[in-house]
């Protein structure tokens, strides 16, 4: 079971391996939100997202026999690259199951970290079942994206770093997809300050955790249509929900347009790149959700893997938002 | 005359006021360039560019009488906002002369820092003469963009911070427009290590300093057509050129396409936003110009004020460059 000690152990395991990502602040954001906001910039983490923390924490602890056989994962996103890189660093082979129609750039990036990529038809195949079968048949260790105490513990190290750097916070806003980042973050934060307000953020169309908390049990929703593809879970994880049901105070939702506005704000004002899921908690803060006026608020910016083409698509309809100002002779 | 002591004094003046911007590294960039590269990220400086350093260094030292009368500047870019913000912090009033057709967003941003904006017709007016007249008539102190020892000294503090953080460097690549950033950087760097290679970077169409160094005197070129609008000077500054002629070892040029590729690399791999002038020295490094294999290379990323709309225009023709990869359930 996940506890604070596991997160501290994960932090030691990740020391000098994961990036200690910066904590950003913005006067403009503080004025806009009426709070003092600390942004933990996991878009600067290795592979461009927090996912490296959990994957490395698990894979680097495998025993010699497991490492000799190799690891497996199913993912078309950041977890794929996290497992690929962590496996390469641990000297083992990763096999990643990806949908046949995954973008070529993502397949190339995953292979670039040394992983072997195999494909399935996502319209007919169940990736969890396929992943389990592949791992069982070949004797590989399956590294799940969130249903694993070691994964949750690794993800929790971002919040631990944030709070140790900023000191006491009144609220911490964390994006929720499968729930692993929140489970780790809440376990770390509530241990350090039991009355901190833990606020999950979901896209409006992907509010499975919000509904599940309201219902008191895991609720399945239709496949969410949202630009926040890292937050497209249909149902919370079993392990993650057990933790989050106990520790999360509330869940706020943000619209896709609010997420895009947050990505543009990050670009124009913070000069950083965020993917939609990475901007959702920022969107909540910008719209005053999840904290009281004057509060000290932490926010996890979970990742920045959006790519120029996708960023261009998402921002195609925002003329006049350009608050930038080109340079002067240096 | 500019010397190292002035830069150290400027660093003390800016301490706790300017941001101490981060030094970024990238394994991918090191592999690409065959060097060990340290990127000084002035896009994270106040107002989004290094220009704040020089403006604050000058304005904060004005005497009570000068502060009571106010300051003036002519600029449509980063210097305008730098002067506006520095004036506001020093408790004085800034009057900024901008072209009538300056983008509304830039005018708004400058006014947002509390400056009063006045306009001139850039097809018929000489901004330098107009700025001087405006300052003389109203008793304002003119803050020039680079022809001023205090401005050059302030700009040099970025290189000073970089070298103090990274230790000895073999080469330092700095974008050149009017030459103020380079004059300050070279004065700082050559004092700390006389054999460091100081490399200027200009857009191919704006190579006035390269030509001037070759000619041994300041050469005027036609108005440069380049996306690097912060590097569009037609002739080097008189004061800046006197310094740069003594201390700059070479100037490399980069094409507009190479600058765009560097902006895309910064977006996709570094997760940061750079304006064209801010990416030109990175473009030189990515193309192997200005240093030897295996060198320790410093690079000034001078600013990030490009805006989403302009970024979209500049990257309209780069399909397939998307190396990003959207998220996984957090």
XYZ file of C-alpha atoms in Angstrom:
660
model
C 0.000 0.000 0.000
C 1.175 3.519 -0.838
C 2.535 5.588 2.049
C 4.762 8.603 2.571
C 7.857 6.511 3.210
C 7.545 4.961 -0.261
C 7.524 8.439 -1.772
C 10.620 9.427 0.162
C 12.319 6.236 -0.993
C 11.295 7.035 -4.571
C 12.791 10.504 -4.203
C 16.102 8.949 -3.169
C 15.922 6.512 -6.080
C 15.312 9.383 -8.509
C 17.943 11.702 -7.029
C 20.455 12.703 -9.707
C 18.516 10.741 -12.341
C 15.245 12.604 -12.757
C 15.449 16.353 -13.236
C 14.650 18.434 -10.222
C 12.243 20.595 -12.203
C 11.930 24.314 -11.515
C 9.141 26.002 -9.592
C 7.890 28.979 -11.623
C 6.029 32.035 -10.421
C 4.302 34.843 -12.320
C 3.190 38.228 -11.042
C 0.562 38.333 -13.780
C -0.860 34.989 -12.693
C -0.916 36.057 -9.056
C -2.852 39.207 -9.983
C -5.212 37.245 -12.228
C -5.953 34.598 -9.615
C -5.765 36.632 -6.426
C -3.484 33.954 -4.979
C 0.229 33.250 -4.657
C 0.812 30.504 -7.180
C 3.736 28.072 -7.454
C 3.970 26.112 -10.675
C 5.889 22.816 -10.636
C 7.122 22.584 -14.225
C 7.178 18.869 -15.057
C 7.230 19.774 -18.745
C 10.970 20.120 -18.056
C 11.152 16.557 -16.696
C 12.964 13.880 -18.714
C 10.809 12.762 -21.676
C 8.872 16.012 -21.182
C 6.454 14.842 -18.478
C 6.218 13.562 -14.897
C 5.734 9.987 -16.132
C 9.474 9.342 -16.010
C 9.381 9.484 -12.213
C 7.073 6.512 -11.750
C 8.519 4.414 -14.550
C 12.098 4.819 -13.373
C 11.158 4.197 -9.756
C 9.657 0.833 -10.689
C 12.055 -0.340 -13.381
C 15.252 0.579 -11.572
C 14.210 -1.659 -8.645
C 13.625 -4.803 -10.679
C 15.861 -7.735 -9.802
C 18.531 -9.153 -12.097
C 16.249 -11.873 -13.388
C 13.470 -9.455 -14.274
C 15.921 -7.099 -15.925
C 17.294 -9.946 -18.033
C 13.809 -10.730 -19.329
C 12.749 -7.150 -19.996
C 9.691 -4.984 -19.426
C 6.460 -4.278 -21.292
C 3.944 -1.433 -21.372
C 0.885 -0.397 -23.360
C 0.728 3.276 -24.166
C 0.611 5.695 -27.045
C 1.783 8.609 -24.956
C 4.184 9.785 -22.306
C 4.205 6.513 -20.371
C 5.583 4.745 -23.458
C 8.586 7.014 -23.601
C 9.016 6.987 -19.844
C 9.211 3.190 -19.800
C 11.471 3.149 -22.857
C 13.947 5.602 -21.328
C 13.877 4.070 -17.840
C 14.426 0.599 -19.303
C 17.353 1.805 -21.345
C 18.914 3.415 -18.264
C 18.391 0.223 -16.251
C 20.032 -1.835 -18.993
C 16.933 -3.785 -19.922
C 14.762 -4.073 -23.018
C 11.313 -2.474 -23.249
C 8.535 -3.726 -25.499
C 5.793 -1.152 -25.991
C 2.376 -1.985 -27.343
C 1.002 0.931 -29.370
C -2.085 1.367 -31.539
C -1.451 0.824 -35.255
C -2.516 4.376 -35.999
C -0.254 6.040 -33.437
C 1.495 9.103 -34.911
C 4.791 8.279 -36.590
C 6.548 10.870 -34.449
C 5.523 9.109 -31.248
C 6.559 5.724 -32.534
C 9.910 7.162 -33.594
C 10.407 8.895 -30.235
C 9.710 5.668 -28.335
C 12.056 3.695 -30.581
C 14.568 6.499 -30.182
C 14.868 5.568 -26.516
C 15.723 2.007 -27.572
C 12.339 0.342 -27.118
C 10.848 -2.277 -29.404
C 7.379 -1.193 -30.557
C 4.573 -3.643 -31.384
C 1.141 -2.757 -32.670
C -2.480 -3.580 -32.039
C -5.736 -2.520 -33.628
C -7.288 -0.165 -31.124
C -10.761 -0.631 -32.584
C -10.778 -4.359 -31.928
C -8.075 -4.993 -29.326
C -8.216 -4.477 -25.546
C -4.806 -3.013 -24.776
C -4.799 -4.102 -21.146
C -5.578 -7.715 -22.002
C -3.112 -7.645 -24.904
C -0.427 -6.141 -22.697
C -0.957 -8.730 -19.996
C -0.864 -11.556 -22.505
C 2.269 -10.244 -24.190
C 4.017 -9.920 -20.822
C 2.895 -13.378 -19.659
C 3.854 -15.167 -22.878
C 7.333 -13.669 -22.986
C 8.107 -13.465 -19.298
C 8.229 -9.650 -19.337
C 7.428 -7.447 -16.351
C 4.423 -5.286 -17.167
C 4.795 -1.661 -16.068
C 1.267 -0.261 -15.744
C 0.649 3.471 -16.216
C -0.854 4.028 -12.737
C -2.195 0.892 -11.053
C 1.010 0.178 -9.107
C 2.222 1.474 -5.753
C 5.721 2.096 -7.111
C 4.359 4.147 -9.991
C 2.185 6.253 -7.684
C 5.112 6.717 -5.274
C 7.352 7.930 -8.094
C 4.743 10.397 -9.356
C 4.358 11.737 -5.803
C 7.953 12.960 -5.751
C 7.043 16.040 -7.829
C 4.669 17.314 -5.132
C 7.229 16.428 -2.461
C 9.882 18.541 -4.195
C 7.416 21.379 -4.716
C 6.332 21.597 -1.080
C 9.868 21.215 0.262
C 10.901 24.131 -1.958
C 7.959 26.482 -1.354
C 7.085 25.616 2.220
C 3.526 25.300 3.423
C 0.745 25.488 0.817
C -2.987 26.004 1.356
C -4.050 24.085 -1.738
C -2.466 21.843 -4.351
C -4.069 21.455 -7.802
C -3.222 18.279 -9.704
C -4.543 16.998 -13.046
C -6.315 13.650 -12.836
C -6.391 11.079 -15.617
C -5.976 7.564 -14.295
C -5.241 9.087 -10.919
C -1.660 8.036 -10.275
C -0.183 11.529 -10.148
C -2.904 12.642 -7.745
C -2.586 9.557 -5.516
C 1.146 10.157 -5.106
C 0.774 13.925 -4.738
C -1.998 13.663 -2.143
C -0.106 11.063 -0.126
C 2.956 13.317 -0.017
C 1.097 16.573 0.621
C -1.363 15.365 3.271
C 1.472 13.747 5.220
C 3.352 17.041 5.324
C 0.240 19.127 6.022
C -2.967 17.251 6.873
C -5.221 20.251 6.229
C -3.872 21.089 2.766
C -6.714 21.192 0.251
C -6.086 18.585 -2.459
C -7.897 19.586 -5.630
C -8.096 17.351 -8.681
C -8.619 18.907 -12.109
C -10.344 17.089 -14.964
C -11.552 18.188 -18.402
C -15.321 18.702 -18.410
C -15.811 15.765 -20.758
C -13.545 13.475 -18.709
C -14.914 13.901 -15.205
C -14.937 10.230 -14.221
C -13.140 10.856 -10.921
C -15.411 13.761 -10.003
C -18.459 11.593 -10.650
C -16.914 8.644 -8.874
C -16.163 10.667 -5.755
C -19.738 11.978 -5.763
C -21.121 8.457 -6.168
C -18.770 7.019 -3.554
C -17.632 4.352 -6.018
C -15.848 4.078 -9.354
C -18.120 5.222 -12.167
C -17.501 4.572 -15.865
C -18.247 7.378 -18.323
C -18.396 7.320 -22.145
C -15.021 7.724 -23.894
C -14.246 11.399 -23.165
C -13.982 13.761 -26.106
C -11.377 16.242 -24.953
C -8.153 17.776 -26.192
C -6.579 16.688 -22.886
C -5.642 13.268 -24.193
C -3.641 12.522 -21.063
C -6.871 12.793 -19.124
C -9.084 10.603 -21.247
C -9.674 7.798 -18.734
C -13.192 6.343 -18.720
C -12.979 5.145 -15.132
C -10.558 5.799 -12.255
C -7.991 3.144 -11.451
C -8.948 0.775 -8.615
C -5.799 1.395 -6.597
C -5.585 5.084 -7.377
C -9.253 5.660 -6.531
C -8.855 3.957 -3.152
C -6.181 6.540 -2.319
C -7.917 9.518 -3.913
C -11.286 8.764 -2.293
C -9.537 9.100 1.059
C -7.346 12.159 0.335
C -8.861 14.336 -2.407
C -11.015 17.201 -1.154
C -12.662 18.168 -4.432
C -12.395 17.957 -8.207
C -12.745 20.983 -10.470
C -13.495 20.738 -14.175
C -12.159 22.925 -16.976
C -13.387 23.251 -20.549
C -11.205 22.577 -23.577
C -11.290 26.303 -24.365
C -10.074 27.125 -20.866
C -7.249 24.633 -21.353
C -6.255 26.264 -24.640
C -6.334 29.683 -22.981
C -3.996 28.336 -20.297
C -1.633 26.948 -22.958
C -1.582 30.376 -24.629
C -0.966 32.102 -21.299
C 1.923 29.731 -20.623
C 3.347 30.474 -24.077
C 2.912 34.260 -23.987
C 3.620 35.007 -20.357
C 5.624 32.134 -18.908
C 7.476 31.354 -22.177
C 6.925 27.645 -21.676
C 5.258 24.894 -23.680
C 2.468 22.853 -22.082
C 0.431 20.019 -23.544
C -3.335 20.195 -22.882
C -3.265 17.830 -19.881
C -0.262 19.751 -18.590
C -2.228 23.009 -18.680
C -5.506 21.864 -17.112
C -4.593 22.638 -13.492
C -3.258 26.032 -14.619
C -6.619 26.626 -16.324
C -8.403 25.954 -13.028
C -6.192 28.476 -11.223
C -6.685 31.095 -13.938
C -10.432 30.731 -13.472
C -10.316 30.933 -9.686
C -11.372 27.347 -9.003
C -10.233 25.240 -6.074
C -8.780 27.802 -3.660
C -9.664 30.817 -1.528
C -8.585 34.398 -2.201
C -5.097 35.078 -0.878
C -4.174 31.389 -0.671
C -0.743 29.901 -1.361
C -1.515 27.520 -4.214
C 0.655 24.802 -5.756
C -0.028 23.580 -9.295
C 1.451 20.603 -11.118
C 2.134 21.383 -14.782
C 2.304 17.736 -15.751
C 3.869 17.798 -19.222
C 4.816 19.660 -22.377
C 4.684 17.086 -25.179
C 2.339 18.790 -27.581
C 4.449 19.366 -30.685
C 4.331 22.419 -32.932
C 1.768 20.987 -35.352
C -0.737 20.066 -32.678
C -0.160 23.382 -30.897
C -0.931 25.172 -34.150
C -4.171 23.213 -34.567
C -5.291 23.940 -31.015
C -4.548 27.662 -31.262
C -5.961 28.156 -34.764
C -8.881 30.264 -33.546
C -7.398 32.707 -31.100
C -6.590 35.870 -33.084
C -5.728 38.873 -30.997
C -4.431 36.882 -28.041
C -0.880 37.743 -29.033
C 0.473 39.587 -26.025
C 4.023 39.072 -27.254
C 6.273 41.757 -28.523
C 9.198 41.058 -30.736
C 12.701 42.045 -29.886
C 14.833 45.090 -30.125
C 18.400 45.150 -31.309
C 20.365 43.199 -28.662
C 34.149 53.619 -21.011
C 32.815 50.110 -20.420
C 34.913 47.852 -18.196
C 34.488 44.730 -16.087
C 33.995 46.667 -12.890
C 30.948 48.400 -14.372
C 29.423 45.019 -15.141
C 30.032 43.802 -11.598
C 28.426 46.989 -10.296
C 25.461 46.440 -12.601
C 25.129 42.893 -11.275
C 24.891 44.266 -7.733
C 22.344 46.847 -8.869
C 20.222 44.128 -10.479
C 20.538 41.652 -7.627
C 17.082 40.702 -6.340
C 15.435 42.864 -9.008
C 16.198 41.148 -12.306
C 15.539 37.420 -12.497
C 18.572 35.216 -12.218
C 17.566 33.251 -15.311
C 18.194 29.509 -15.523
C 20.963 27.824 -17.490
C 19.441 25.012 -19.551
C 21.158 21.959 -20.979
C 19.949 19.332 -23.440
C 21.419 15.921 -24.154
C 19.887 16.059 -27.622
C 21.540 19.392 -28.362
C 24.900 18.138 -27.112
C 24.649 15.114 -29.419
C 23.530 17.261 -32.332
C 26.330 19.806 -31.894
C 29.147 17.602 -30.654
C 29.706 20.120 -27.858
C 28.636 20.659 -24.270
C 26.173 23.522 -24.523
C 24.912 25.848 -21.793
C 21.892 27.973 -22.680
C 21.321 31.185 -20.711
C 17.547 31.554 -20.899
C 16.884 35.295 -20.972
C 13.408 34.580 -22.334
C 12.630 34.070 -18.641
C 13.944 37.542 -17.766
C 11.505 40.248 -16.712
C 9.581 41.603 -19.749
C 10.664 38.403 -21.536
C 14.105 39.537 -22.709
C 17.571 40.631 -21.504
C 16.712 44.293 -22.227
C 15.444 44.795 -18.692
C 19.001 44.449 -17.370
C 20.402 47.476 -19.162
C 17.338 49.663 -18.769
C 17.069 49.082 -15.033
C 20.806 49.538 -14.528
C 20.614 53.001 -16.090
C 17.255 54.234 -14.821
C 17.711 53.103 -11.216
C 20.895 55.213 -10.994
C 19.342 58.487 -12.125
C 19.416 61.283 -9.578
C 16.330 62.727 -7.868
C 16.087 65.587 -10.330
C 16.241 63.311 -13.367
C 13.697 60.945 -11.834
C 11.334 63.861 -11.192
C 11.465 64.850 -14.857
C 11.100 61.339 -16.296
C 12.711 59.242 -19.022
C 12.154 58.756 -22.745
C 12.928 56.019 -25.243
C 12.199 55.199 -28.867
C 11.395 51.566 -29.506
C 8.669 49.313 -30.827
C 10.070 46.258 -29.102
C 11.586 44.853 -25.956
C 13.482 48.032 -25.054
C 10.162 49.908 -24.822
C 8.827 47.538 -22.214
C 12.166 47.348 -20.421
C 12.256 51.132 -20.025
C 8.570 51.245 -19.060
C 8.981 48.630 -16.328
C 12.299 49.981 -15.022
C 10.847 53.506 -14.872
C 7.812 52.284 -12.982
C 10.047 50.481 -10.479
C 12.208 53.567 -10.043
C 9.124 55.702 -9.444
C 9.510 57.820 -12.546
C 7.448 58.350 -15.687
C 8.470 56.887 -19.057
C 7.459 58.356 -22.410
C 7.951 55.909 -25.257
C 8.009 56.926 -28.883
C 6.549 54.170 -31.058
C 5.681 53.955 -34.755
C 2.010 54.648 -35.533
C 1.602 51.184 -36.984
C 3.100 49.319 -34.024
C 0.996 46.258 -33.113
C -1.785 47.059 -30.647
C -0.536 44.292 -28.334
C 2.865 45.951 -28.017
C 1.382 49.335 -27.345
C -0.909 47.815 -24.725
C 1.960 45.911 -23.098
C 4.080 49.072 -22.862
C 1.183 51.053 -21.436
C 0.521 48.134 -19.103
C 3.839 48.895 -17.414
C 2.653 52.457 -16.838
C 4.402 54.237 -19.703
C 2.928 57.003 -21.795
C 3.123 56.123 -25.499
C 3.481 58.702 -28.266
C 3.540 58.004 -31.967
C 5.510 58.932 -35.056
C 5.219 58.056 -38.717
C 8.069 55.656 -39.339
C 8.042 56.305 -43.077
C 8.755 60.006 -42.675
C 10.172 60.367 -39.150
C 13.709 59.686 -37.909
C 13.120 58.082 -34.531
C 16.518 58.971 -33.139
C 16.132 62.663 -33.991
C 12.515 62.669 -32.789
C 13.493 60.941 -29.553
C 16.291 63.402 -28.905
C 14.039 66.370 -29.602
C 11.250 65.028 -27.383
C 13.715 64.468 -24.537
C 15.323 67.904 -24.971
C 12.028 69.808 -25.190
C 10.580 68.200 -22.078
C 13.707 67.760 -20.010
C 13.488 63.963 -20.096
C 16.480 61.632 -19.834
C 16.768 59.636 -23.034
C 17.540 55.943 -22.466
C 19.105 54.668 -25.686
C 18.774 50.982 -26.636
C 22.532 50.305 -26.759
C 24.722 53.399 -27.205
C 25.336 53.885 -23.489
C 27.955 52.360 -21.174
C 25.373 51.686 -18.467
C 23.124 49.846 -20.910
C 26.015 47.715 -22.173
C 27.129 46.994 -18.606
C 23.635 45.857 -17.629
C 23.354 43.552 -20.636
C 26.752 42.047 -19.747
C 25.417 40.684 -16.462
C 23.713 37.756 -18.228
C 27.075 36.450 -19.486
C 28.608 37.097 -16.079
C 25.944 34.976 -14.374
C 26.290 32.264 -17.002
C 30.048 31.906 -16.667
C 29.992 32.080 -12.873
C 27.450 29.251 -12.899
C 29.015 26.984 -15.520
C 32.696 27.670 -14.965
C 35.144 28.066 -17.803
C 33.769 28.119 -21.352
C 35.656 27.712 -24.631
C 33.253 29.823 -26.670
C 30.304 32.136 -26.057
C 27.735 32.759 -28.802
C 25.762 35.990 -28.574
C 23.197 37.496 -30.965
C 24.166 40.901 -32.359
C 21.698 43.617 -33.343
C 22.904 47.046 -32.265
C 25.727 45.315 -30.426
C 24.987 46.189 -26.798
C 24.428 42.651 -25.564
C 27.630 41.522 -27.250
C 29.693 44.469 -25.961
C 28.670 43.709 -22.380
C 29.014 39.945 -22.787
C 32.468 40.176 -24.373
C 33.721 42.600 -21.730
C 32.601 40.221 -18.979
C 33.764 37.009 -20.622
C 37.191 38.159 -21.854
C 37.977 39.565 -18.427
C 37.257 36.211 -16.806
C 39.000 34.209 -19.549
C 41.039 36.149 -22.100
C 41.199 33.263 -24.577
C 37.458 32.576 -24.661
C 36.174 32.701 -28.241
C 33.538 35.434 -28.533
C 31.249 34.649 -31.443
C 28.573 37.032 -32.659
C 25.545 35.687 -34.499
C 23.609 37.701 -37.067
C 20.837 36.841 -39.522
C 22.233 36.461 -43.042
C 20.335 39.539 -44.219
C 21.460 41.626 -41.220
C 25.210 41.064 -41.208
C 26.249 44.684 -40.667
C 28.598 43.830 -37.808
C 30.212 40.968 -39.712
C 30.829 43.268 -42.671
C 31.994 46.068 -40.423
C 34.526 43.851 -38.660
C 35.830 42.656 -42.050
C 36.083 46.252 -43.288
C 37.679 47.473 -40.082
C 35.059 50.214 -39.806
C 31.310 50.611 -39.391
C 29.514 49.688 -42.603
C 25.892 50.510 -43.379
C 23.779 47.845 -45.128
C 20.305 48.118 -46.690
C 17.401 47.679 -44.244
C 17.656 43.951 -43.450
C 14.757 41.713 -44.432
C 14.765 39.095 -41.726
C 12.355 37.521 -39.269
C 14.855 38.375 -36.513
C 13.404 41.824 -35.944
C 15.583 42.352 -32.885
C 18.601 42.086 -35.176
C 17.558 44.443 -37.916
C 20.179 47.144 -37.371
C 21.558 48.731 -40.538
C 24.836 49.750 -38.934
C 26.583 48.857 -35.679
C 26.466 51.379 -32.849
C 29.518 53.596 -32.564
C 30.192 52.783 -28.911
C 29.248 49.133 -29.207
C 31.384 48.660 -32.313
C 34.425 50.150 -30.586
C 34.121 47.433 -27.940
C 33.185 44.619 -30.292
C 35.972 45.390 -32.763
C 38.414 44.826 -29.915
C 36.826 41.751 -28.316
C 34.767 39.768 -30.859
C 36.647 36.919 -32.521
C 34.189 36.176 -35.331
C 30.608 36.574 -36.476
C 28.544 33.685 -37.816
C 25.404 34.142 -39.881
C 22.231 32.060 -39.801
C 19.363 31.956 -42.286
C 15.766 32.714 -41.357
C 14.930 29.042 -41.931
C 17.693 27.985 -39.532
C 16.268 30.396 -36.963
C 12.781 28.899 -37.363
C 14.230 25.396 -36.995
C 15.893 26.520 -33.761
C 12.594 27.965 -32.491
C 10.910 24.638 -33.247
C 13.693 22.709 -31.547
C 13.315 24.937 -28.483
C 9.550 24.334 -28.488
C 9.671 20.564 -29.046
C 12.741 19.591 -27.089
C 13.418 22.308 -24.540
C 9.729 23.181 -23.997
C 10.527 26.894 -24.130
C 9.393 29.810 -26.275
C 12.003 31.866 -28.153
C 11.497 34.843 -30.430
C 13.517 34.778 -33.683
C 16.368 36.963 -32.373
C 16.359 34.863 -29.216
C 16.904 31.696 -31.242
C 19.636 32.873 -33.624
C 22.609 31.877 -31.462
C 20.959 28.505 -30.829
C 20.616 28.125 -34.598
C 24.359 28.693 -34.986
C 25.115 26.004 -32.400
C 22.709 23.537 -34.009
C 24.553 24.034 -37.281
C 28.013 23.628 -35.794
C 29.157 27.215 -36.312
C 31.499 29.105 -34.049
C 33.122 26.381 -31.942
C 35.321 23.302 -32.137
C 34.176 19.727 -31.562
C 34.085 18.847 -27.887
C 34.044 22.487 -26.763
C 32.172 23.871 -23.783
C 29.886 26.429 -25.412
C 27.740 29.131 -23.845
C 24.757 30.563 -25.718
C 22.616 33.568 -24.889
C 18.942 32.966 -25.654
C 18.102 36.644 -25.665
C 14.299 36.710 -25.519
C 10.951 34.981 -25.923
C 8.500 37.698 -26.970
C 7.108 36.201 -30.132
C 3.406 35.712 -29.359
C 1.258 32.782 -30.466
C 0.033 34.423 -33.678
C 3.489 35.278 -34.955
C 4.802 31.861 -33.913
C 2.008 30.284 -35.938
C 2.913 32.365 -38.988
C 6.594 31.507 -38.738
C 5.966 27.776 -38.346
C 3.237 27.510 -40.991
C 5.381 25.458 -43.337
C 6.994 22.834 -41.179
C 4.712 19.766 -41.289
C 6.221 16.615 -39.869
C 8.542 18.393 -37.470
C 6.281 17.456 -34.592
C 8.504 15.376 -32.335
C 6.044 15.869 -29.492
C 3.853 13.220 -28.074
C 0.749 13.948 -26.124
C 0.227 12.786 -22.610
C -0.902 9.679 -20.883
C -3.347 9.535 -18.017
C -1.574 11.294 -15.129
